[in-house]
Amino acid sequence: MTFTSRVFPLDTLDVPGGTETVLPGGRHLFPLLPEAFAGVERIGVLGWGPQGRAQALNLRDSLAGSPIRVTVGLRPGSRSAADARALGFTEEDGTLGDWLTVAAASDLVILLIADAALAAHHEEIFGVLKPGAVIGLSHGFLLGHLRETGGEFPPGHGVIAVCPKGMGDSVRRLYEQGAEVNGAGINASFAVHADPDGRATDLALGWSVALGAPYTFRTTLESEYLSDIVGERAILLGAVHGMVESLYGRFRLAGDDEVTAYERSCEAVTGPIARTVSRAGLRAVREELGDAERDVFDRAYTAAYGPAREIVAEIYDEVADGTELRSVILAERRLVAREMSRIGGSPMWAAAPRVQARRGQVAVAVEPFTAGVFVATMVAQIDEFAERGHPWSEIVNESVIEAVDSLLPYMHARDVAHMVDNCSRTARLGARRWGPRFQAAYEQVAFPAAELPADAKLLKAFDEHPAHQALAAAARLRPSVDIAVA
Amino acid sequence: MTFTSRVFPLDTLDVPGGTETVLPGGRHLFPLLPEAFAGVERIGVLGWGPQGRAQALNLRDSLAGSPIRVTVGLRPGSRSAADARALGFTEEDGTLGDWLTVAAASDLVILLIADAALAAHHEEIFGVLKPGAVIGLSHGFLLGHLRETGGEFPPGHGVIAVCPKGMGDSVRRLYEQGAEVNGAGINASFAVHADPDGRATDLALGWSVALGAPYTFRTTLESEYLSDIVGERAILLGAVHGMVESLYGRFRLAGDDEVTAYERSCEAVTGPIARTVSRAGLRAVREELGDAERDVFDRAYTAAYGPAREIVAEIYDEVADGTELRSVILAERRLVAREMSRIGGSPMWAAAPRVQARRGQVAVAVEPFTAGVFVATMVAQIDEFAERGHPWSEIVNESVIEAVDSLLPYMHARDVAHMVDNCSRTARLGARRWGPRFQAAYEQVAFPAAELPADAKLLKAFDEHPAHQALAAAARLRPSVDIAVA
């Protein structure tokens, strides 16, 4: 999708079928921020979850030395107040306060409270906004919710979204690493949903630059919502969890001990496969295999693609229909008094510490069967998004880059719970809901078919896939900094 | 729930908190059928799926010698016409025809076409009904659909439901066995949703007697719908599938060979555990264990109850909300051009023939861990239904009797696909959707907790559970005839 800016220099990405405009980021652009934020004296960040925390910190750092103030707004009795104060947002200097008070005093109000809270309280927040204040979102959820309930954004206010393509924790970590490597950060999409005075695009771009996004691409709020909610249920969280559980079980049933089975499943995915994709793209995973291994990859790819695609299509239908959103609301009601169920309690995770202890001594290979299943599932999601008309930047970020650069490192550092449970409530629920569907599809449909000959047509489509070009173009805009997860 | 009849002698069931009226069935009641069917000269059975086929055959046999005619109505081009003709429903003698033509000529129109077809065509069918014709359903789906879409039943027509608590194939088989053992059959619930002329109750009871129901109890269309749709996603199909997959994997990982693991999981459930429950109720499963085994049962029960209950609650919320029904409609659209995914392709089912071949030579025991998980899941569903206010007859039929007497024998005869894929489309979709959730809950939450001490309070609640009384009362009304599955 194309756009223009009165403030920032833009670039063009070659994508299948044309070009997309992108904004390359970097700290050298910070002096331009006051111009992009013209008309905004106070930014109110509502919420101190992973995204709220990261964005408030990044914005404050980026805008240091400008007159623009960042204030954090919390719900009454929020348990986050102590951490916010410890990081320098305080009532005393007016940078911490009640969320409605902060919203009423801000020119840009960034809504980073949890989806369920947003569903419950958005009308109160809309009600206190200053005339001309701009509403900022990092997620299309509220649009979906308003549609389901027949509500609407308040007229007369800009509505913009800047959506980092990675979890909140990584938005802050990579920004900090960006002090050393200019441009390290998490890519973001932006959308302009309402623009009463023509300021909205540059305001959104400024916000994204201030967050440290290496590059920013354009989307719509609806497209963001769909790709984000579907992606977290598919390759980003749900499918990759179901996948490693099923692969571990398969290797154990075939006779591997626990450590070997873990290395051939989870460790292979989060280690060498993710790094290969990040370094050299999807085709490299297959090309760097020997001939016999490539045959195993091809059969696994062939067997897994169809079943994975069916589930991604099912997820997409249900997210687009509003059905999935209703299940999230119902779940939040049930979970008022209770913790979410444990994820990652199965025996495989007991092997993780032993595997992690021997890193450096042992080089874990790209397990070809695992790689075939992983790449097939990734391509299945890419294909579903392409069929549904998403912009290519969004497709490759939601299907590849966010996985290998932002999320899988968390599973690599510890386990699946560390990855999934550092994400939003909606993502955590979605992963629990759909991960098992992928697991069953691999165990009951894909693996039984994995001895069958590979499908040459399917593999040709993989080899010639337009996504490789889009992915390479995106990679050129990114500094290759691997996130350092503690 | 209570009711009265002008035609049939009734009985009373003692249930927790009171009594429920029941109609004991049997072939000796067939001479009373013309009186129950007063005003009905022609019954039109629309549809020739498993229920349509079974009900048309049973009704015709039961009403042989009366002036009441049973006609089968099929959609144009239906592939079922040949089988219907082979069984004596023919165009020549006016007992087979186009569904709308048959509907227009019938005094009782029994809608046994698939749910999706009913959703698409019910208005056409309503449009051709004779004045005063009664609409018959065997499932509450249409009520749910009308609610979702703001539609309604046509005024001036009785709306009744008779819902056999077992799959269509078993409704016919046990009826045929009932020629030898009077009263063999599948229990049914009945509901009267609209009764413009006071005939509806006895008409429904007559229909149920004619189907061969050993006993008939009363419910509402809404209650039937909820318990049926939830039940098939939980203990009846979904949960038991997820359960045996997870148990098999656990036993294999512990070192059992394939046959032993299958016998300790699936075979134990469908064989000795199901037979014990059928013969002597739920408590007997635990009481007939030795001390050490009972401890294993108790820990497994403790570990599995909570996670299973959470998922049953989630399913119930989503069925009651309409969300689950929307997902069924979406799935039917996606599956217009494609088969449903394979169920039961995982390695465990390859062991089934070997296990079945050695029946008779080897006595499979009640595996205590498996039994704990199974009984806990069954009680979790019972408790959820009780909390939501379902009548006790319905609770024990949908949670226990239908499982052990109608469905598990199909898995015992062959495999899970034989059981699940002989059920309705909605059931088949629901089992595929929720089975994996139970599997993941057992693998990730329940089994890791199964070494912890048993919860004495939970087990006391099991021992003192009001369901045992309701189950024993229901058992007294049933002849103990085990269904003979080919």
PDB file of N, CA, C and O in Angstrom, chain B residues 291-350:
ATOM      1  N   ASP B 291      -6.956 -52.209  46.336  1.00  0.00           N
ATOM      2  CA  ASP B 291      -6.555 -50.977  47.042  1.00  0.00           C
ATOM      3  C   ASP B 291      -5.519 -50.150  46.297  1.00  0.00           C
ATOM      4  O   ASP B 291      -5.657 -48.922  46.182  1.00  0.00           O
ATOM      5  N   ALA B 292      -4.472 -50.815  45.813  1.00  0.00           N
ATOM      6  CA  ALA B 292      -3.407 -50.065  45.132  1.00  0.00           C
ATOM      7  C   ALA B 292      -3.953 -49.428  43.854  1.00  0.00           C
ATOM      8  O   ALA B 292      -3.634 -48.279  43.523  1.00  0.00           O
ATOM      9  N   GLU B 293      -4.761 -50.191  43.145  1.00  0.00           N
ATOM     10  CA  GLU B 293      -5.364 -49.665  41.908  1.00  0.00           C
ATOM     11  C   GLU B 293      -6.301 -48.510  42.215  1.00  0.00           C
ATOM     12  O   GLU B 293      -6.375 -47.531  41.471  1.00  0.00           O
ATOM     13  N   ARG B 294      -7.019 -48.622  43.314  1.00  0.00           N
ATOM     14  CA  ARG B 294      -7.964 -47.558  43.647  1.00  0.00           C
ATOM     15  C   ARG B 294      -7.225 -46.260  43.908  1.00  0.00           C
ATOM     16  O   ARG B 294      -7.720 -45.167  43.598  1.00  0.00           O
ATOM     17  N   ASP B 295      -6.032 -46.355  44.480  1.00  0.00           N
ATOM     18  CA  ASP B 295      -5.233 -45.141  44.699  1.00  0.00           C
ATOM     19  C   ASP B 295      -4.843 -44.506  43.363  1.00  0.00           C
ATOM     20  O   ASP B 295      -4.893 -43.279  43.209  1.00  0.00           O
ATOM     21  N   VAL B 296      -4.480 -45.331  42.404  1.00  0.00           N
ATOM     22  CA  VAL B 296      -4.160 -44.812  41.069  1.00  0.00           C
ATOM     23  C   VAL B 296      -5.385 -44.136  40.464  1.00  0.00           C
ATOM     24  O   VAL B 296      -5.296 -43.024  39.921  1.00  0.00           O
ATOM     25  N   PHE B 297      -6.541 -44.809  40.571  1.00  0.00           N
ATOM     26  CA  PHE B 297      -7.805 -44.226  40.091  1.00  0.00           C
ATOM     27  C   PHE B 297      -8.034 -42.870  40.736  1.00  0.00           C
ATOM     28  O   PHE B 297      -8.333 -41.882  40.052  1.00  0.00           O
ATOM     29  N   ASP B 298      -7.887 -42.804  42.046  1.00  0.00           N
ATOM     30  CA  ASP B 298      -8.208 -41.583  42.774  1.00  0.00           C
ATOM     31  C   ASP B 298      -7.324 -40.407  42.355  1.00  0.00           C
ATOM     32  O   ASP B 298      -7.784 -39.275  42.237  1.00  0.00           O
ATOM     33  N   ARG B 299      -6.038 -40.681  42.141  1.00  0.00           N
ATOM     34  CA  ARG B 299      -5.145 -39.602  41.726  1.00  0.00           C
ATOM     35  C   ARG B 299      -5.458 -39.155  40.299  1.00  0.00           C
ATOM     36  O   ARG B 299      -5.430 -37.951  39.991  1.00  0.00           O
ATOM     37  N   ALA B 300      -5.735 -40.127  39.431  1.00  0.00           N
ATOM     38  CA  ALA B 300      -6.061 -39.780  38.051  1.00  0.00           C
ATOM     39  C   ALA B 300      -7.368 -38.993  37.999  1.00  0.00           C
ATOM     40  O   ALA B 300      -7.496 -38.013  37.260  1.00  0.00           O
ATOM     41  N   TYR B 301      -8.345 -39.449  38.786  1.00  0.00           N
ATOM     42  CA  TYR B 301      -9.634 -38.744  38.855  1.00  0.00           C
ATOM     43  C   TYR B 301      -9.422 -37.305  39.310  1.00  0.00           C
ATOM     44  O   TYR B 301      -9.917 -36.360  38.692  1.00  0.00           O
ATOM     45  N   THR B 302      -8.659 -37.155  40.385  1.00  0.00           N
ATOM     46  CA  THR B 302      -8.381 -35.829  40.932  1.00  0.00           C
ATOM     47  C   THR B 302      -7.722 -34.928  39.897  1.00  0.00           C
ATOM     48  O   THR B 302      -8.064 -33.751  39.760  1.00  0.00           O
ATOM     49  N   ALA B 303      -6.761 -35.484  39.170  1.00  0.00           N
ATOM     50  CA  ALA B 303      -6.000 -34.676  38.212  1.00  0.00           C
ATOM     51  C   ALA B 303      -6.831 -34.292  36.991  1.00  0.00           C
ATOM     52  O   ALA B 303      -6.660 -33.208  36.434  1.00  0.00           O
ATOM     53  N   ALA B 304      -7.740 -35.190  36.592  1.00  0.00           N
ATOM     54  CA  ALA B 304      -8.452 -34.969  35.336  1.00  0.00           C
ATOM     55  C   ALA B 304      -9.733 -34.166  35.490  1.00  0.00           C
ATOM     56  O   ALA B 304     -10.169 -33.502  34.546  1.00  0.00           O
ATOM     57  N   TYR B 305     -10.330 -34.217  36.677  1.00  0.00           N
ATOM     58  CA  TYR B 305     -11.652 -33.598  36.839  1.00  0.00           C
ATOM     59  C   TYR B 305     -11.652 -32.106  36.480  1.00  0.00           C
ATOM     60  O   TYR B 305     -12.474 -31.652  35.683  1.00  0.00           O
ATOM     61  N   GLY B 306     -10.762 -31.362  37.091  1.00  0.00           N
ATOM     62  CA  GLY B 306     -10.734 -29.914  36.896  1.00  0.00           C
ATOM     63  C   GLY B 306     -10.531 -29.496  35.446  1.00  0.00           C
ATOM     64  O   GLY B 306     -11.314 -28.728  34.892  1.00  0.00           O
ATOM     65  N   PRO B 307      -9.459 -29.982  34.813  1.00  0.00           N
ATOM     66  CA  PRO B 307      -9.227 -29.630  33.406  1.00  0.00           C
ATOM     67  C   PRO B 307     -10.383 -30.029  32.485  1.00  0.00           C
ATOM     68  O   PRO B 307     -10.757 -29.278  31.593  1.00  0.00           O
ATOM     69  N   ALA B 308     -10.963 -31.214  32.738  1.00  0.00           N
ATOM     70  CA  ALA B 308     -12.090 -31.631  31.904  1.00  0.00           C
ATOM     71  C   ALA B 308     -13.292 -30.719  32.130  1.00  0.00           C
ATOM     72  O   ALA B 308     -13.964 -30.309  31.176  1.00  0.00           O
ATOM     73  N   ARG B 309     -13.538 -30.379  33.371  1.00  0.00           N
ATOM     74  CA  ARG B 309     -14.677 -29.508  33.697  1.00  0.00           C
ATOM     75  C   ARG B 309     -14.546 -28.147  33.034  1.00  0.00           C
ATOM     76  O   ARG B 309     -15.515 -27.594  32.509  1.00  0.00           O
ATOM     77  N   GLU B 310     -13.325 -27.625  33.010  1.00  0.00           N
ATOM     78  CA  GLU B 310     -13.087 -26.321  32.364  1.00  0.00           C
ATOM     79  C   GLU B 310     -13.474 -26.355  30.898  1.00  0.00           C
ATOM     80  O   GLU B 310     -14.057 -25.412  30.371  1.00  0.00           O
ATOM     81  N   ILE B 311     -13.125 -27.436  30.223  1.00  0.00           N
ATOM     82  CA  ILE B 311     -13.431 -27.488  28.803  1.00  0.00           C
ATOM     83  C   ILE B 311     -14.914 -27.706  28.566  1.00  0.00           C
ATOM     84  O   ILE B 311     -15.506 -27.116  27.650  1.00  0.00           O
ATOM     85  N   VAL B 312     -15.548 -28.531  29.391  1.00  0.00           N
ATOM     86  CA  VAL B 312     -16.995 -28.704  29.239  1.00  0.00           C
ATOM     87  C   VAL B 312     -17.695 -27.355  29.436  1.00  0.00           C
ATOM     88  O   VAL B 312     -18.625 -27.010  28.698  1.00  0.00           O
ATOM     89  N   ALA B 313     -17.242 -26.588  30.411  1.00  0.00           N
ATOM     90  CA  ALA B 313     -17.837 -25.267  30.647  1.00  0.00           C
ATOM     91  C   ALA B 313     -17.632 -24.350  29.451  1.00  0.00           C
ATOM     92  O   ALA B 313     -18.522 -23.590  29.068  1.00  0.00           O
ATOM     93  N   GLU B 314     -16.447 -24.428  28.858  1.00  0.00           N
ATOM     94  CA  GLU B 314     -16.168 -23.603  27.681  1.00  0.00           C
ATOM     95  C   GLU B 314     -17.082 -24.001  26.524  1.00  0.00           C
ATOM     96  O   GLU B 314     -17.659 -23.147  25.846  1.00  0.00           O
ATOM     97  N   ILE B 315     -17.194 -25.301  26.293  1.00  0.00           N
ATOM     98  CA  ILE B 315     -18.069 -25.778  25.224  1.00  0.00           C
ATOM     99  C   ILE B 315     -19.504 -25.309  25.478  1.00  0.00           C
ATOM    100  O   ILE B 315     -20.188 -24.809  24.574  1.00  0.00           O
ATOM    101  N   TYR B 316     -19.946 -25.466  26.708  1.00  0.00           N
ATOM    102  CA  TYR B 316     -21.336 -25.106  27.027  1.00  0.00           C
ATOM    103  C   TYR B 316     -21.582 -23.623  26.751  1.00  0.00           C
ATOM    104  O   TYR B 316     -22.572 -23.248  26.111  1.00  0.00           O
ATOM    105  N   ASP B 317     -20.672 -22.779  27.238  1.00  0.00           N
ATOM    106  CA  ASP B 317     -20.806 -21.338  26.983  1.00  0.00           C
ATOM    107  C   ASP B 317     -20.949 -21.053  25.492  1.00  0.00           C
ATOM    108  O   ASP B 317     -21.760 -20.232  25.078  1.00  0.00           O
ATOM    109  N   GLU B 318     -20.130 -21.720  24.703  1.00  0.00           N
ATOM    110  CA  GLU B 318     -20.103 -21.402  23.283  1.00  0.00           C
ATOM    111  C   GLU B 318     -21.310 -21.965  22.541  1.00  0.00           C
ATOM    112  O   GLU B 318     -21.787 -21.362  21.570  1.00  0.00           O
ATOM    113  N   VAL B 319     -21.813 -23.096  22.993  1.00  0.00           N
ATOM    114  CA  VAL B 319     -23.034 -23.613  22.378  1.00  0.00           C
ATOM    115  C   VAL B 319     -24.212 -22.735  22.764  1.00  0.00           C
ATOM    116  O   VAL B 319     -25.017 -22.350  21.919  1.00  0.00           O
ATOM    117  N   ALA B 320     -24.286 -22.385  24.027  1.00  0.00           N
ATOM    118  CA  ALA B 320     -25.404 -21.551  24.494  1.00  0.00           C
ATOM    119  C   ALA B 320     -25.381 -20.168  23.858  1.00  0.00           C
ATOM    120  O   ALA B 320     -26.425 -19.579  23.599  1.00  0.00           O
ATOM    121  N   ASP B 321     -24.216 -19.673  23.581  1.00  0.00           N
ATOM    122  CA  ASP B 321     -24.052 -18.331  23.019  1.00  0.00           C
ATOM    123  C   ASP B 321     -24.365 -18.283  21.530  1.00  0.00           C
ATOM    124  O   ASP B 321     -24.581 -17.228  20.970  1.00  0.00           O
ATOM    125  N   GLY B 322     -24.351 -19.428  20.874  1.00  0.00           N
ATOM    126  CA  GLY B 322     -24.562 -19.449  19.433  1.00  0.00           C
ATOM    127  C   GLY B 322     -23.271 -19.476  18.646  1.00  0.00           C
ATOM    128  O   GLY B 322     -23.269 -19.713  17.432  1.00  0.00           O
ATOM    129  N   THR B 323     -22.167 -19.240  19.332  1.00  0.00           N
ATOM    130  CA  THR B 323     -20.856 -19.219  18.692  1.00  0.00           C
ATOM    131  C   THR B 323     -20.522 -20.541  18.020  1.00  0.00           C
ATOM    132  O   THR B 323     -20.027 -20.583  16.894  1.00  0.00           O
ATOM    133  N   GLU B 324     -20.788 -21.630  18.718  1.00  0.00           N
ATOM    134  CA  GLU B 324     -20.448 -22.944  18.178  1.00  0.00           C
ATOM    135  C   GLU B 324     -21.277 -23.238  16.936  1.00  0.00           C
ATOM    136  O   GLU B 324     -20.792 -23.816  15.966  1.00  0.00           O
ATOM    137  N   LEU B 325     -22.518 -22.812  16.951  1.00  0.00           N
ATOM    138  CA  LEU B 325     -23.393 -23.033  15.804  1.00  0.00           C
ATOM    139  C   LEU B 325     -22.888 -22.250  14.593  1.00  0.00           C
ATOM    140  O   LEU B 325     -22.882 -22.758  13.460  1.00  0.00           O
ATOM    141  N   ARG B 326     -22.411 -21.045  14.819  1.00  0.00           N
ATOM    142  CA  ARG B 326     -21.844 -20.286  13.710  1.00  0.00           C
ATOM    143  C   ARG B 326     -20.635 -20.998  13.117  1.00  0.00           C
ATOM    144  O   ARG B 326     -20.446 -21.020  11.910  1.00  0.00           O
ATOM    145  N   SER B 327     -19.828 -21.597  13.981  1.00  0.00           N
ATOM    146  CA  SER B 327     -18.651 -22.298  13.452  1.00  0.00           C
ATOM    147  C   SER B 327     -19.065 -23.511  12.628  1.00  0.00           C
ATOM    148  O   SER B 327     -18.402 -23.849  11.650  1.00  0.00           O
ATOM    149  N   VAL B 328     -20.173 -24.153  12.994  1.00  0.00           N
ATOM    150  CA  VAL B 328     -20.670 -25.280  12.193  1.00  0.00           C
ATOM    151  C   VAL B 328     -21.096 -24.796  10.813  1.00  0.00           C
ATOM    152  O   VAL B 328     -20.771 -25.409   9.795  1.00  0.00           O
ATOM    153  N   ILE B 329     -21.817 -23.693  10.774  1.00  0.00           N
ATOM    154  CA  ILE B 329     -22.262 -23.147   9.482  1.00  0.00           C
ATOM    155  C   ILE B 329     -21.052 -22.770   8.619  1.00  0.00           C
ATOM    156  O   ILE B 329     -20.995 -23.085   7.427  1.00  0.00           O
ATOM    157  N   LEU B 330     -20.071 -22.099   9.230  1.00  0.00           N
ATOM    158  CA  LEU B 330     -18.861 -21.722   8.483  1.00  0.00           C
ATOM    159  C   LEU B 330     -18.155 -22.965   7.958  1.00  0.00           C
ATOM    160  O   LEU B 330     -17.667 -22.989   6.828  1.00  0.00           O
ATOM    161  N   ALA B 331     -18.080 -24.007   8.797  1.00  0.00           N
ATOM    162  CA  ALA B 331     -17.396 -25.227   8.375  1.00  0.00           C
ATOM    163  C   ALA B 331     -18.118 -25.867   7.196  1.00  0.00           C
ATOM    164  O   ALA B 331     -17.485 -26.330   6.245  1.00  0.00           O
ATOM    165  N   GLU B 332     -19.440 -25.893   7.234  1.00  0.00           N
ATOM    166  CA  GLU B 332     -20.181 -26.507   6.143  1.00  0.00           C
ATOM    167  C   GLU B 332     -19.910 -25.782   4.825  1.00  0.00           C
ATOM    168  O   GLU B 332     -19.798 -26.404   3.776  1.00  0.00           O
ATOM    169  N   ARG B 333     -19.763 -24.463   4.900  1.00  0.00           N
ATOM    170  CA  ARG B 333     -19.436 -23.724   3.676  1.00  0.00           C
ATOM    171  C   ARG B 333     -18.072 -24.132   3.145  1.00  0.00           C
ATOM    172  O   ARG B 333     -17.887 -24.350   1.957  1.00  0.00           O
ATOM    173  N   ARG B 334     -17.098 -24.196   4.074  1.00  0.00           N
ATOM    174  CA  ARG B 334     -15.756 -24.561   3.623  1.00  0.00           C
ATOM    175  C   ARG B 334     -15.729 -25.958   3.062  1.00  0.00           C
ATOM    176  O   ARG B 334     -14.960 -26.282   2.161  1.00  0.00           O
ATOM    177  N   LEU B 335     -16.581 -26.845   3.589  1.00  0.00           N
ATOM    178  CA  LEU B 335     -16.510 -28.254   3.207  1.00  0.00           C
ATOM    179  C   LEU B 335     -17.423 -28.605   2.034  1.00  0.00           C
ATOM    180  O   LEU B 335     -17.628 -29.782   1.757  1.00  0.00           O
ATOM    181  N   VAL B 336     -17.957 -27.595   1.367  1.00  0.00           N
ATOM    182  CA  VAL B 336     -18.847 -27.878   0.242  1.00  0.00           C
ATOM    183  C   VAL B 336     -18.153 -28.751  -0.787  1.00  0.00           C
ATOM    184  O   VAL B 336     -18.715 -29.692  -1.324  1.00  0.00           O
ATOM    185  N   ALA B 337     -16.900 -28.422  -1.043  1.00  0.00           N
ATOM    186  CA  ALA B 337     -16.195 -29.130  -2.111  1.00  0.00           C
ATOM    187  C   ALA B 337     -15.230 -30.179  -1.596  1.00  0.00           C
ATOM    188  O   ALA B 337     -14.507 -30.786  -2.374  1.00  0.00           O
ATOM    189  N   ARG B 338     -15.205 -30.404  -0.317  1.00  0.00           N
ATOM    190  CA  ARG B 338     -14.127 -31.233   0.230  1.00  0.00           C
ATOM    191  C   ARG B 338     -14.651 -32.173   1.294  1.00  0.00           C
ATOM    192  O   ARG B 338     -15.599 -31.865   1.995  1.00  0.00           O
ATOM    193  N   GLU B 339     -13.996 -33.299   1.456  1.00  0.00           N
ATOM    194  CA  GLU B 339     -14.271 -34.225   2.556  1.00  0.00           C
ATOM    195  C   GLU B 339     -13.859 -33.598   3.881  1.00  0.00           C
ATOM    196  O   GLU B 339     -12.966 -32.769   3.933  1.00  0.00           O
ATOM    197  N   MET B 340     -14.487 -34.049   4.923  1.00  0.00           N
ATOM    198  CA  MET B 340     -14.024 -33.670   6.257  1.00  0.00           C
ATOM    199  C   MET B 340     -12.652 -34.312   6.482  1.00  0.00           C
ATOM    200  O   MET B 340     -12.336 -35.355   5.906  1.00  0.00           O
ATOM    201  N   SER B 341     -11.850 -33.695   7.303  1.00  0.00           N
ATOM    202  CA  SER B 341     -10.517 -34.246   7.579  1.00  0.00           C
ATOM    203  C   SER B 341     -10.643 -35.616   8.226  1.00  0.00           C
ATOM    204  O   SER B 341     -11.625 -35.926   8.888  1.00  0.00           O
ATOM    205  N   ARG B 342      -9.607 -36.412   8.015  1.00  0.00           N
ATOM    206  CA  ARG B 342      -9.580 -37.747   8.611  1.00  0.00           C
ATOM    207  C   ARG B 342      -9.497 -37.637  10.131  1.00  0.00           C
ATOM    208  O   ARG B 342      -8.802 -36.789  10.669  1.00  0.00           O
ATOM    209  N   ILE B 343     -10.232 -38.521  10.778  1.00  0.00           N
ATOM    210  CA  ILE B 343     -10.142 -38.572  12.237  1.00  0.00           C
ATOM    211  C   ILE B 343      -9.673 -39.974  12.579  1.00  0.00           C
ATOM    212  O   ILE B 343     -10.089 -40.939  11.966  1.00  0.00           O
ATOM    213  N   GLY B 344      -8.768 -40.086  13.494  1.00  0.00           N
ATOM    214  CA  GLY B 344      -8.346 -41.437  13.846  1.00  0.00           C
ATOM    215  C   GLY B 344      -7.296 -41.990  12.914  1.00  0.00           C
ATOM    216  O   GLY B 344      -7.232 -43.199  12.677  1.00  0.00           O
ATOM    217  N   GLY B 345      -6.437 -41.117  12.358  1.00  0.00           N
ATOM    218  CA  GLY B 345      -5.344 -41.621  11.534  1.00  0.00           C
ATOM    219  C   GLY B 345      -4.074 -41.811  12.336  1.00  0.00           C
ATOM    220  O   GLY B 345      -3.075 -42.282  11.808  1.00  0.00           O
ATOM    221  N   SER B 346      -4.117 -41.463  13.618  1.00  0.00           N
ATOM    222  CA  SER B 346      -2.885 -41.563  14.407  1.00  0.00           C
ATOM    223  C   SER B 346      -2.498 -43.030  14.594  1.00  0.00           C
ATOM    224  O   SER B 346      -3.329 -43.923  14.456  1.00  0.00           O
ATOM    225  N   PRO B 347      -1.222 -43.297  14.925  1.00  0.00           N
ATOM    226  CA  PRO B 347      -0.704 -44.671  14.949  1.00  0.00           C
ATOM    227  C   PRO B 347      -1.496 -45.629  15.839  1.00  0.00           C
ATOM    228  O   PRO B 347      -1.556 -46.823  15.533  1.00  0.00           O
ATOM    229  N   MET B 348      -2.148 -45.138  16.885  1.00  0.00           N
ATOM    230  CA  MET B 348      -2.770 -46.078  17.821  1.00  0.00           C
ATOM    231  C   MET B 348      -3.789 -46.979  17.131  1.00  0.00           C
ATOM    232  O   MET B 348      -3.967 -48.142  17.503  1.00  0.00           O
ATOM    233  N   TRP B 349      -4.475 -46.455  16.117  1.00  0.00           N
ATOM    234  CA  TRP B 349      -5.564 -47.221  15.512  1.00  0.00           C
ATOM    235  C   TRP B 349      -5.059 -48.388  14.675  1.00  0.00           C
ATOM    236  O   TRP B 349      -5.816 -49.309  14.364  1.00  0.00           O
ATOM    237  N   ALA B 350      -3.794 -48.348  14.343  1.00  0.00           N
ATOM    238  CA  ALA B 350      -3.220 -49.489  13.633  1.00  0.00           C
ATOM    239  C   ALA B 350      -3.150 -50.720  14.532  1.00  0.00           C
ATOM    240  O   ALA B 350      -3.096 -51.849  14.053  1.00  0.00           O
TER     241      ALA B 350
END
